[in-house]
Structure formats: structure tokens, C-alpha cells
Amino acid sequence: MKSIEAVVNDIRPEILGHFINGTEVAGPERYSEVFNPATGAVSKHLSLAGPDELEQAIDAAKASGPVWRQTPPQKRAQVLFRYRELLVRHAAEICQLITAEHGKVITDAHGELSRGIEIVDYACGISELLKGEHSKNAGSAIDSWSEFQPLGLVAGITPFNFPAMVPLWMFPLAIACGNTFLLKPSERDPGAPLLLARLFQEAGLPDGVLSVINGDREIVDLMLQDKRIAAVSFVGSTLIAESVYRRASASGKRVQALGGAKNHAVIMPDADVGSTVSALIGAAYGSSGERCMAISVVVCVGEDTAERTVASLRERLAELKIGPGNDAENDMGPLISDQALARVKSYIGEGVAAGATLVVDGRQVSVPGFDRGFFLGPSLFDHVTSEMSIYRDEIFGPVLCVVRVETLEMAMTLVNQHEYGNGSCIFTRDGETARLFTDNVLAGMVGVNIALPVPVANQSFGGCKRSLFGDLYVYGPDAIRFYTRRKTITQRWPSSSTAEQTSFSFPSG
């Protein structure tokens, strides 16, 4: 019979540390809790890094960086090819971690990982992506060319809502370019990022090239101040993105910081309501609305369009299944935390108080057997106006707002005047309307009859206005530019039979 101590040890939550120099490292005696959002119970304790762990990671990067930088791109690509195969082989394990710590439905977790693997596919072509440019005889017996060199140690700070995909947006391409990488994932769901790092090492990545340090604001502050880190990629809320951009830039870093969103879908009178509503439900309520590309505002052009859209949404929302994410039959899982649940509920209350019509109230949902889980059903507001907080703010939950306007021009004015400019889309059968919208809407990613216009891997992802701080998007061609420094070399080999003449004029070829 087991002793009381043995029983306690069996049920004690797992303690997660960091991944530094190819090994798992325990941190200081400072921890945070990782919850299972479906049950509301603590599932793990997470060690929070401090200065010592940061120094270990930077020392490991300094030791491995010179050799990795000089490794031919084709050999780096071979490691990436092996890494891709390991990601596919361990997909079920990765996705189970995502669902257990984030809460999203398991099919959504697999979709997230698949989009991340697409970035690894793109990175496998690094030999082609790093090809420079050459100009022979740019001047008399002068050749000139450019090449793209790695920056050194670069870092990524990633959010909770995509614990696998967003890290995969960053470190495979940065490492393929010859950099070393320091990842600070969200402390709310660290399991998947740690597994991603271990699999990269198993694929043959040298120790120290990739480190994962878990922590809170303390470690982020240290990273932003440390001048040995050459660049920072960030995805999160706008207030934090702006702060990261300003502070990291002030310490001499190259920065790309992706912030919040309030993505509008414009519905024209000629749109097919059935297919449009199907697309809207997935875009608004998938992952319980915890996506920076989630549709959170529907702008209906014309009263009839609004009436038909709201009626269809109300009918379809009643059919959604809410429950734990490990059941693939469910459409929506829980929110990430009790704090997130309270925040979204508060916004629903504000919408009612402001006079919007609450057509569907997600606060009434109950999941039998999971009373302590962070569940919230889909909510739908009609007659929303631009002055309301539920329209202005990024709620980051399963709340969809319907705004009624008379014309396309009024709809586009709403989109363009909002402080965020991450994504937007239009549903119409008319090509002229679609072209007018795509040409003039102020959003970084635009869809036509596509509610989630997330670019494919060989494009790049990013917004405008207060959705992006910095000049370059993540992944795709912009990532190659972000993680490298262009160097242009001009050389001449004069003929030994030609005497050199001193010239004081500026060289002009």
C-alpha cells in the first residue's frame, strides 16, 4: 500500500522548466500555475526564469552561433527537413498539449499545427531564399553584389492563443537564416513550445541554437534591455506590442511587434447568406474567438441584409456544441483562464448597458461535468454602434457585433476609421465591389468571400495602423528580410599593366 507521501507525489502537478543548450533546465524557486481550462484545475507548475537562465541561454547561443552561422544553408535545410518529419510524426502529442493547456478543440489544434508546419516547409527552401544579387561590370572592371547575413541572437515573445503556430512563424526561419534564437512563450500554455524545441534538437539542431525560457514580465524586461539580442519578434495585445516596440528599439534592436485587432466583415446585399453565415460562425467563434484574425464585427449593408444575417446567425448558434476541447465533436472549448472569462462577460454586460440588442447570450451556457471550467457560449449583438466599447475594443472572446449601415462607403468608413487594421473581408458576388473594397480598405490582410484571410507561408502576415509596430510582417519574404542584414560588396581587380591614377572625384563607374 502506498504511503500518504507517495500518493501526494503522484497527484502533484508536473513542474516545467526551460530548454537551454539542448537540455531541460530547472529554474529558481519562483513558479506560476498552468491550468486545464476545461476543468479549471491546476495541471502544471511552471518555473519562471530570471537573470541566470537568460545568461545561460545567451552563453549557449554565443558558443553555437559562429559555427551555425557558417553552416551552409543546404545543411541547415537538411535539419529543417528532418524537423518537419518529426513534427508530423508527433502531431497528436503536440496537439494534445495545446488542447490541455489552451482549451481549443483538438481539430482546431491540428489546424494550428498544420499552418505552422507550412512555415517549416517554406524555410526548407532557405538556399533559394538567401540568394543574393550580382552585378557584373557595374563599373570598369568592377563587380558588385549583395548578400544576406544573419543578425546573430534574435528573440521571439509569443502569445497564448497559438502556442505552436506563432513560435513556428518565427524560429524556423530565423534559424534557417543562420541566427540563434531565444523563445519566450506564453506562461499560460508552455508545453507545446518546449516539445517543439526538443524535437528540433532531435532533428539535429546543434545545442544552444534554440533555447526556450519561460517567464513573466521580469524576463521580458531583461530581454528587451539586453543589447546582445539583435532583434525581437512579438505577437500580443496592442498596448504591450507598442511598449515592446519602443523599449526594444531604444536598446538598438530591430523590432516587429504585432498587436491587436478588430476585424470587420462587410456583407453586401447580393451575398449568399447561407455560405456567408457559415464562414462567419467559424471565423467569429472558432477557438472561442481567441484569435487575432477572428471576425468580431459584421457590417451589414442594408436593413434586409442585416435581418437575414442576424436571423440565420441566431438559428445556427443554437446548434453549436460547447465542451472540452479533447472531444472533437465539440465546436467550442473553454477560454484560456478565469480572468479571460470574467473580462469577456464584463464586455457583454457593457454592451447591454450601452443599448445594443443581445440576440444570443453566451453567459447562460452550462457544460455538465465541467462546472469549474472556463466556458462561455457564443454571444451575438445587433444594433451596435461605433461609440460602444464592444465595437471599439478587442474583446478576444466569442462575441460578434452586428452594425447596420446603408452603403458600402459607410461600411468602409467604419473599417478605415477604426484604430486597428489587422484584417477585413467582404462578401459579395460583384467583382467591381470587391475590387473597390480591396483597393481602398485600410487593413493588412483582406479577404473576398473568405472570412479568415490568413496568408499562406510564401506570403507574409501583418496588419497596419495600431495592429503592427515596425516595417516588416512575420514569416514569408518579410521574415527573410527581418532576420538578415543586407551587405553589398563592390570589388575591382585592376590590371597589373595599368598604372593607377589618383582621382579626387566621387566614383561614378
Coordinates of C-alpha atoms in Angstrom, one line a residue:
M1 CA 0.0 0.0 0.0
K2 CA 1.4 3.4 -0.9
S3 CA 2.3 5.9 1.8
I4 CA 0.5 9.2 2.0
E5 CA 3.6 11.0 0.7
A6 CA 3.8 8.7 -2.3
V7 CA 0.1 9.4 -3.1
V8 CA 0.7 13.1 -2.8
N9 CA 3.7 12.9 -5.1
D10 CA 1.5 11.0 -7.7
I11 CA -1.1 13.8 -7.8
R12 CA 1.3 16.8 -7.5
P13 CA 1.3 18.9 -10.7
E14 CA 4.2 18.4 -13.1
I15 CA 6.9 21.1 -12.8
L16 CA 8.1 22.5 -16.2
G17 CA 11.4 24.4 -16.5
H18 CA 13.3 25.7 -19.5
F19 CA 15.1 24.3 -22.6
I20 CA 18.7 25.7 -22.7
N21 CA 21.7 24.4 -24.5
G22 CA 19.9 21.2 -25.5
T23 CA 18.8 20.2 -22.0
E24 CA 15.9 20.8 -19.7
V25 CA 16.9 23.3 -17.0
A26 CA 15.1 23.8 -13.7
G27 CA 14.7 27.4 -12.7
P28 CA 14.6 29.3 -9.5
E29 CA 12.1 28.8 -6.8
R30 CA 9.5 31.1 -8.4
Y31 CA 6.6 29.5 -10.2
S32 CA 3.3 30.2 -11.9
E33 CA 0.3 27.9 -12.4
V34 CA -0.8 26.3 -15.7
F35 CA -4.5 25.5 -15.8
N36 CA -6.5 23.0 -17.7
P37 CA -9.2 25.4 -18.9
A38 CA -11.8 22.7 -19.3
T39 CA -11.7 21.7 -15.6
G40 CA -10.4 24.9 -14.0
A41 CA -7.8 22.8 -12.2
V42 CA -4.0 23.4 -12.0
S43 CA -2.3 20.9 -14.2
K44 CA 1.3 22.1 -14.0
H45 CA 3.7 24.4 -12.2
L46 CA 6.0 26.5 -14.4
S47 CA 9.4 27.7 -13.4
L48 CA 9.8 31.4 -14.1
A49 CA 13.2 32.4 -15.5
G50 CA 15.4 35.2 -14.1
P51 CA 18.8 36.7 -15.0
D52 CA 20.7 33.4 -14.5
E53 CA 18.6 31.5 -17.1
L54 CA 18.9 34.3 -19.5
E55 CA 22.7 34.3 -19.2
Q56 CA 22.8 30.6 -19.7
A57 CA 20.7 30.9 -22.9
I58 CA 22.9 33.8 -24.2
D59 CA 26.1 31.9 -23.4
A60 CA 24.8 28.9 -25.2
A61 CA 23.9 31.0 -28.3
K62 CA 27.3 32.7 -28.2
A63 CA 29.1 29.3 -28.2
S64 CA 27.0 27.7 -31.0
G65 CA 26.3 30.8 -33.1
P66 CA 29.6 31.1 -35.1
V67 CA 29.5 27.5 -36.3
W68 CA 25.8 27.6 -37.1
R69 CA 26.3 30.9 -39.0
Q70 CA 28.9 29.3 -41.2
T71 CA 26.9 26.1 -41.8
P72 CA 25.9 26.0 -45.4
P73 CA 22.2 26.8 -46.0
Q74 CA 21.7 23.5 -47.6
K75 CA 22.9 21.7 -44.5
R76 CA 20.6 23.9 -42.4
A77 CA 17.8 22.9 -44.7
Q78 CA 18.5 19.2 -44.1
V79 CA 18.0 19.7 -40.4
L80 CA 14.7 21.5 -41.2
F81 CA 13.5 18.7 -43.4
R82 CA 14.1 16.2 -40.6
Y83 CA 12.4 18.6 -38.2
R84 CA 9.3 18.7 -40.4
E85 CA 9.0 14.9 -40.4
L86 CA 9.2 14.9 -36.6
L87 CA 6.5 17.5 -36.3
V88 CA 4.2 15.4 -38.4
R89 CA 5.1 12.2 -36.5
H90 CA 4.5 13.8 -33.1
A91 CA 1.4 15.9 -34.2
A92 CA -1.0 14.1 -31.9
E93 CA 1.2 14.7 -28.9
I94 CA 1.7 18.3 -29.7
C95 CA -2.0 18.9 -30.3
Q96 CA -3.0 17.2 -27.1
L97 CA -0.7 19.6 -25.2
I98 CA -2.3 22.5 -27.0
T99 CA -5.8 21.4 -26.1
A100 CA -4.9 20.5 -22.5
E101 CA -3.3 23.9 -21.8
H102 CA -5.2 26.3 -24.1
G103 CA -8.5 24.6 -24.3
K104 CA -9.2 24.8 -28.1
V105 CA -10.9 21.9 -29.8
I106 CA -8.5 19.2 -30.9
T107 CA -9.3 19.6 -34.6
D108 CA -8.5 23.3 -34.3
A109 CA -5.2 22.4 -32.6
H110 CA -4.3 20.2 -35.6
G111 CA -5.2 23.1 -37.9
E112 CA -2.9 25.4 -36.0
L113 CA 0.0 22.9 -36.1
S114 CA -0.6 22.4 -39.9
R115 CA -0.2 26.1 -40.6
G116 CA 2.9 26.2 -38.5
I117 CA 4.4 23.2 -40.4
E118 CA 3.7 25.2 -43.7
I119 CA 6.3 27.8 -42.4
V120 CA 8.8 25.0 -41.9
D121 CA 8.1 23.8 -45.4
Y122 CA 8.9 27.4 -46.6
A123 CA 12.1 27.5 -44.5
C124 CA 13.3 24.3 -46.1
G125 CA 13.9 26.4 -49.3
I126 CA 16.4 28.6 -47.5
S127 CA 19.2 28.1 -50.1
E128 CA 17.0 29.8 -52.7
L129 CA 15.6 32.4 -50.3
L130 CA 19.1 33.6 -49.3
K131 CA 20.4 34.0 -52.8
G132 CA 21.9 37.5 -53.2
E133 CA 22.1 39.8 -56.3
H134 CA 25.0 40.2 -58.6
S135 CA 26.0 43.0 -61.0
K136 CA 29.0 42.2 -63.2
N137 CA 30.9 45.1 -64.6
A138 CA 29.0 47.6 -62.5
G139 CA 31.9 49.9 -63.4
S140 CA 35.1 49.4 -65.4
A141 CA 36.4 46.0 -64.2
I142 CA 34.2 46.4 -61.1
D143 CA 31.7 43.8 -59.9
S144 CA 29.1 44.4 -57.2
W145 CA 26.9 42.0 -55.3
S146 CA 24.7 41.8 -52.2
E147 CA 24.4 39.0 -49.7
F148 CA 22.2 38.4 -46.7
Q149 CA 23.9 37.7 -43.4
P150 CA 22.3 36.6 -40.1
L151 CA 21.9 39.1 -37.3
G152 CA 23.2 36.9 -34.5
L153 CA 21.0 36.2 -31.5
V154 CA 17.3 37.0 -32.1
A155 CA 14.3 36.5 -29.8
G156 CA 10.6 35.8 -30.0
I157 CA 7.9 36.6 -27.5
T158 CA 4.7 34.7 -28.4
P159 CA 1.1 34.7 -27.1
F160 CA -1.1 32.0 -25.5
N161 CA -3.7 31.7 -28.3
F162 CA -1.4 29.9 -30.8
P163 CA 1.3 28.1 -28.6
A164 CA 2.6 26.1 -31.6
M165 CA 1.8 28.1 -34.7
V166 CA 3.2 31.5 -33.7
P167 CA 6.5 30.2 -32.5
L168 CA 6.8 28.3 -35.7
W169 CA 6.2 31.6 -37.6
M170 CA 9.4 32.8 -36.0
F171 CA 12.2 30.4 -35.0
P172 CA 12.4 28.1 -38.1
L173 CA 13.0 31.0 -40.5
A174 CA 15.3 32.8 -38.1
I175 CA 17.4 29.7 -37.6
A176 CA 17.4 28.8 -41.3
C177 CA 18.9 32.2 -41.9
G178 CA 21.8 31.3 -39.7
N179 CA 20.8 33.0 -36.5
T180 CA 20.5 31.6 -33.0
F181 CA 17.1 32.1 -31.3
L182 CA 15.7 32.7 -27.8
L183 CA 11.9 31.9 -27.4
K184 CA 9.8 33.2 -24.6
P185 CA 6.4 31.6 -25.0
S186 CA 3.3 32.4 -23.0
E187 CA 3.5 31.1 -19.5
R188 CA -0.2 30.0 -19.8
D189 CA 0.5 27.1 -22.2
P190 CA 4.2 26.3 -22.3
G191 CA 4.0 22.6 -23.0
A192 CA 3.9 22.7 -26.8
P193 CA 6.7 25.2 -27.3
L194 CA 9.0 23.1 -25.1
L195 CA 8.2 20.0 -27.1
L196 CA 8.8 21.9 -30.4
A197 CA 12.3 22.7 -29.1
R198 CA 13.1 19.2 -28.1
L199 CA 12.0 17.9 -31.5
F200 CA 14.3 20.4 -33.3
Q201 CA 17.2 19.1 -31.3
E202 CA 16.3 15.6 -32.1
A203 CA 16.3 16.6 -35.8
G204 CA 20.0 17.5 -35.5
L205 CA 19.9 21.2 -34.5
P206 CA 23.1 21.9 -32.5
D207 CA 22.8 22.6 -28.8
G208 CA 22.4 26.3 -28.0
V209 CA 21.0 27.4 -31.3
L210 CA 17.5 27.4 -29.9
S211 CA 16.6 28.0 -26.3
V212 CA 13.2 28.3 -24.6
I213 CA 12.9 30.3 -21.4
N214 CA 9.6 30.5 -19.6
G215 CA 8.7 33.5 -17.5
D216 CA 6.7 36.6 -16.9
R217 CA 7.3 40.3 -17.3
E218 CA 10.6 40.1 -15.4
I219 CA 12.3 38.0 -18.1
V220 CA 10.7 40.1 -20.9
D221 CA 12.1 43.3 -19.4
L222 CA 15.6 41.7 -19.2
M223 CA 15.4 40.5 -22.9
L224 CA 14.3 43.9 -24.1
Q225 CA 17.1 45.7 -22.3
D226 CA 19.9 43.2 -23.3
K227 CA 22.0 44.6 -26.2
R228 CA 23.3 41.2 -27.1
I229 CA 19.9 40.4 -28.6
A230 CA 19.8 41.9 -32.0
A231 CA 16.1 41.6 -32.9
V232 CA 12.8 40.9 -31.3
S233 CA 9.6 39.5 -32.8
F234 CA 6.4 39.9 -30.7
V235 CA 2.8 39.0 -31.1
G236 CA 0.2 40.1 -28.4
S237 CA -2.1 42.9 -27.4
T238 CA -1.6 46.4 -28.8
L239 CA -0.6 48.1 -25.6
I240 CA 2.1 45.6 -24.9
A241 CA 3.2 45.5 -28.6
E242 CA 3.7 49.2 -28.6
S243 CA 5.6 49.1 -25.4
V244 CA 7.8 46.3 -26.7
Y245 CA 8.5 48.2 -29.9
R246 CA 9.5 51.4 -28.1
R247 CA 11.7 49.8 -25.5
A248 CA 13.4 47.3 -27.7
S249 CA 14.0 49.9 -30.4
A250 CA 15.5 52.2 -27.7
S251 CA 18.0 49.4 -26.9
G252 CA 19.1 49.2 -30.6
K253 CA 17.1 46.2 -31.6
R254 CA 15.3 45.5 -34.9
V255 CA 11.6 45.0 -33.9
Q256 CA 8.4 43.7 -35.3
A257 CA 5.5 43.8 -32.9
L258 CA 2.1 42.6 -33.9
G259 CA -0.7 44.0 -31.8
G260 CA -4.5 43.7 -31.5
A261 CA -7.3 43.6 -34.0
K262 CA -11.0 44.4 -34.6
N263 CA -11.6 42.6 -37.8
H264 CA -14.7 43.6 -39.8
A265 CA -16.7 41.5 -42.3
V266 CA -18.8 43.6 -44.7
I267 CA -21.9 41.8 -46.0
M268 CA -23.3 43.2 -49.3
P269 CA -27.0 42.7 -50.3
D270 CA -26.0 40.3 -53.1
A271 CA -24.0 37.9 -50.8
D272 CA -25.2 34.4 -50.4
V273 CA -26.5 34.4 -46.7
G274 CA -26.1 30.7 -46.1
S275 CA -22.5 30.4 -47.1
T276 CA -21.6 33.8 -45.6
V277 CA -23.1 32.8 -42.2
S278 CA -21.2 29.5 -42.3
A279 CA -18.0 31.4 -42.8
L280 CA -18.8 34.0 -40.2
I281 CA -19.5 31.4 -37.5
G282 CA -16.2 29.6 -37.9
A283 CA -14.3 33.0 -38.1
A284 CA -16.0 34.6 -35.1
Y285 CA -16.4 31.6 -32.7
G286 CA -13.6 29.2 -33.7
S287 CA -11.1 28.9 -30.8
S288 CA -13.7 30.7 -28.7
G289 CA -12.8 33.9 -30.5
E290 CA -9.3 33.9 -29.1
R291 CA -7.7 34.7 -32.5
C292 CA -6.1 38.0 -33.7
M293 CA -7.8 37.2 -37.1
A294 CA -11.2 36.5 -35.6
I295 CA -14.1 38.3 -37.1
S296 CA -15.7 40.4 -34.3
V297 CA -17.7 42.9 -36.3
V298 CA -20.2 42.2 -39.1
V299 CA -21.2 45.3 -41.1
C300 CA -24.4 44.6 -42.9
V301 CA -25.2 46.9 -45.9
G302 CA -29.0 47.4 -45.9
E303 CA -31.7 46.5 -43.4
D304 CA -32.8 43.4 -45.3
T305 CA -29.2 42.1 -45.3
A306 CA -29.0 42.6 -41.6
E307 CA -32.3 41.0 -40.9
R308 CA -31.5 37.9 -42.9
T309 CA -27.9 37.6 -41.5
V310 CA -29.0 38.0 -37.8
A311 CA -31.8 35.5 -38.2
S312 CA -29.5 32.9 -39.7
L313 CA -26.8 33.5 -37.1
R314 CA -29.3 33.1 -34.3
E315 CA -30.5 29.8 -35.7
R316 CA -27.1 28.4 -36.3
L317 CA -25.6 29.5 -33.0
A318 CA -28.2 27.4 -31.2
E319 CA -26.7 24.3 -32.8
L320 CA -23.1 24.8 -31.6
K321 CA -21.7 22.3 -29.2
I322 CA -19.7 23.6 -26.2
G323 CA -17.4 21.4 -24.2
P324 CA -13.9 20.2 -23.5
G325 CA -11.5 20.5 -26.4
N326 CA -10.4 16.9 -26.3
D327 CA -13.8 15.9 -27.7
A328 CA -13.7 16.5 -31.4
E329 CA -17.5 16.6 -31.6
N330 CA -17.5 20.0 -29.8
D331 CA -17.4 23.2 -31.8
M332 CA -16.0 25.4 -29.0
G333 CA -13.9 24.8 -26.0
P334 CA -13.3 27.0 -22.9
L335 CA -11.4 30.3 -22.7
I336 CA -7.8 30.3 -21.6
S337 CA -8.4 31.5 -18.0
D338 CA -10.9 32.6 -15.4
Q339 CA -9.7 36.1 -15.8
A340 CA -10.4 36.0 -19.6
L341 CA -13.8 34.6 -18.8
A342 CA -14.6 37.4 -16.4
R343 CA -13.3 40.0 -18.9
V344 CA -15.5 38.8 -21.8
K345 CA -18.5 38.6 -19.6
S346 CA -17.9 42.1 -18.5
Y347 CA -17.9 43.3 -22.1
I348 CA -21.2 41.6 -22.7
G349 CA -22.7 43.5 -19.7
E350 CA -21.3 46.7 -21.1
G351 CA -22.9 46.1 -24.5
V352 CA -26.3 45.5 -22.9
A353 CA -25.9 48.6 -20.8
A354 CA -25.0 50.7 -23.8
G355 CA -28.2 49.7 -25.6
A356 CA -27.1 47.0 -28.1
T357 CA -29.5 44.2 -28.6
L358 CA -28.2 40.9 -27.1
V359 CA -29.6 38.4 -29.5
V360 CA -27.7 35.4 -28.1
D361 CA -26.3 35.4 -24.6
G362 CA -23.3 33.1 -24.1
R363 CA -23.2 33.7 -20.4
Q364 CA -26.0 31.1 -20.0
V365 CA -24.0 28.2 -21.2
S366 CA -23.5 25.2 -18.9
V367 CA -21.3 22.2 -19.6
P368 CA -22.3 19.2 -17.5
G369 CA -19.4 17.7 -15.5
F370 CA -17.2 20.8 -16.1
D371 CA -18.8 23.3 -13.8
R372 CA -15.4 24.8 -12.9
G373 CA -14.2 25.1 -16.5
F374 CA -13.8 28.5 -18.2
F375 CA -16.7 28.0 -20.6
L376 CA -18.6 30.7 -22.4
G377 CA -21.1 30.2 -25.2
P378 CA -21.3 32.3 -28.4
S379 CA -22.8 35.8 -27.9
L380 CA -24.4 37.9 -30.7
F381 CA -25.2 41.6 -30.5
D382 CA -27.3 43.5 -33.0
H383 CA -27.8 47.3 -33.5
V384 CA -24.2 48.0 -32.3
T385 CA -22.8 51.5 -32.9
S386 CA -19.3 52.7 -33.2
E387 CA -19.3 54.5 -29.8
M388 CA -19.8 51.3 -27.8
S389 CA -16.9 49.6 -26.1
I390 CA -17.9 46.3 -27.6
Y391 CA -17.3 47.8 -31.0
R392 CA -14.1 49.8 -30.2
D393 CA -12.2 47.3 -28.0
E394 CA -10.7 43.9 -28.8
I395 CA -12.7 41.6 -26.7
F396 CA -10.8 38.4 -27.6
G397 CA -13.7 36.1 -26.9
P398 CA -16.8 34.6 -28.6
V399 CA -18.7 37.8 -29.1
L400 CA -19.9 39.0 -32.5
C401 CA -21.3 42.5 -33.1
V402 CA -23.6 43.4 -36.0
V403 CA -23.6 47.0 -37.3
R404 CA -26.2 48.2 -39.8
V405 CA -25.3 50.8 -42.5
E406 CA -26.9 51.9 -45.7
T407 CA -24.0 51.9 -48.2
L408 CA -20.6 50.3 -48.9
E409 CA -19.0 53.7 -48.5
M410 CA -20.3 53.9 -44.9
A411 CA -19.1 50.4 -44.2
M412 CA -15.6 51.1 -45.5
T413 CA -15.5 54.3 -43.4
L414 CA -16.1 52.3 -40.3
V415 CA -13.3 49.9 -41.2
N416 CA -10.9 52.6 -42.1
Q417 CA -11.6 54.8 -39.1
H418 CA -11.0 52.1 -36.5
E419 CA -7.7 52.2 -34.7
Y420 CA -6.9 48.6 -35.7
G421 CA -6.1 47.4 -39.2
N422 CA -5.2 43.7 -39.0
G423 CA -7.7 42.1 -41.3
S424 CA -11.0 42.7 -43.1
C425 CA -13.2 40.9 -45.6
I426 CA -16.2 41.4 -47.9
F427 CA -18.9 39.0 -49.0
T428 CA -20.3 39.9 -52.4
R429 CA -21.0 38.4 -55.9
D430 CA -19.9 41.6 -57.6
G431 CA -16.3 42.0 -58.9
E432 CA -16.4 45.8 -59.1
T433 CA -17.5 46.0 -55.5
A434 CA -14.8 43.6 -54.4
R435 CA -12.1 45.5 -56.3
L436 CA -13.2 48.8 -54.8
F437 CA -13.0 47.3 -51.3
T438 CA -9.6 45.6 -51.7
D439 CA -8.1 48.7 -53.2
N440 CA -9.2 51.1 -50.6
V441 CA -9.8 49.3 -47.3
L442 CA -7.1 50.0 -44.6
A443 CA -6.2 46.5 -43.4
G444 CA -3.1 44.5 -43.8
M445 CA -4.9 41.3 -44.8
V446 CA -8.1 41.4 -46.9
G447 CA -10.5 38.6 -47.9
V448 CA -13.1 38.4 -50.6
N449 CA -15.7 35.8 -49.7
I450 CA -13.1 34.5 -47.2
A451 CA -13.6 35.3 -43.6
L452 CA -10.1 34.5 -42.3
P453 CA -7.7 35.8 -45.0
V454 CA -4.5 34.4 -43.3
P455 CA -1.8 34.5 -45.9
V456 CA -0.1 31.3 -47.0
A457 CA 3.5 30.6 -46.0
N458 CA 5.2 32.1 -49.0
Q459 CA 3.4 35.4 -48.4
S460 CA 3.7 37.4 -45.1
F461 CA 1.3 38.1 -42.2
G462 CA 0.7 41.5 -40.7
G463 CA -1.6 44.5 -40.3
C464 CA -1.5 48.2 -40.3
K465 CA -2.4 51.1 -38.1
R466 CA -2.2 50.0 -34.4
S467 CA -2.1 46.4 -35.3
L468 CA 1.6 46.5 -36.3
F469 CA 4.6 48.3 -34.9
G470 CA 7.6 48.0 -37.3
D471 CA 8.0 47.8 -41.0
L472 CA 8.1 44.1 -41.7
Y473 CA 5.5 41.4 -41.4
V474 CA 6.1 37.9 -39.9
Y475 CA 7.0 34.8 -42.0
G476 CA 7.3 34.7 -45.8
P477 CA 9.6 37.0 -47.6
D478 CA 9.4 39.7 -44.9
A479 CA 10.9 37.3 -42.4
I480 CA 14.0 36.7 -44.5
R481 CA 14.5 40.5 -44.6
F482 CA 13.8 40.8 -40.9
Y483 CA 16.2 38.1 -39.8
T484 CA 19.1 39.1 -42.1
R485 CA 21.2 42.1 -42.8
R486 CA 22.0 43.0 -46.4
K487 CA 25.6 43.6 -47.1
T488 CA 26.8 44.9 -50.5
I489 CA 30.3 44.2 -51.7
T490 CA 32.0 46.1 -54.6
Q491 CA 35.4 44.9 -55.8
R492 CA 37.8 45.6 -58.6
W493 CA 40.9 43.7 -59.7
P494 CA 42.9 46.2 -61.7
S495 CA 45.1 45.1 -64.5
S496 CA 48.8 44.9 -63.4
S497 CA 49.8 46.6 -66.7
T498 CA 47.7 49.7 -66.0
A499 CA 49.1 52.4 -63.8
E500 CA 46.8 53.7 -61.1
Q501 CA 46.0 57.5 -61.3
T502 CA 44.9 59.4 -58.3
S503 CA 41.4 60.8 -58.5
F504 CA 39.6 63.1 -56.2
S505 CA 36.2 63.0 -57.9
F506 CA 33.4 60.9 -56.5
P507 CA 33.4 57.4 -58.2
S508 CA 30.8 57.2 -60.9
G509 CA 31.6 54.0 -62.6

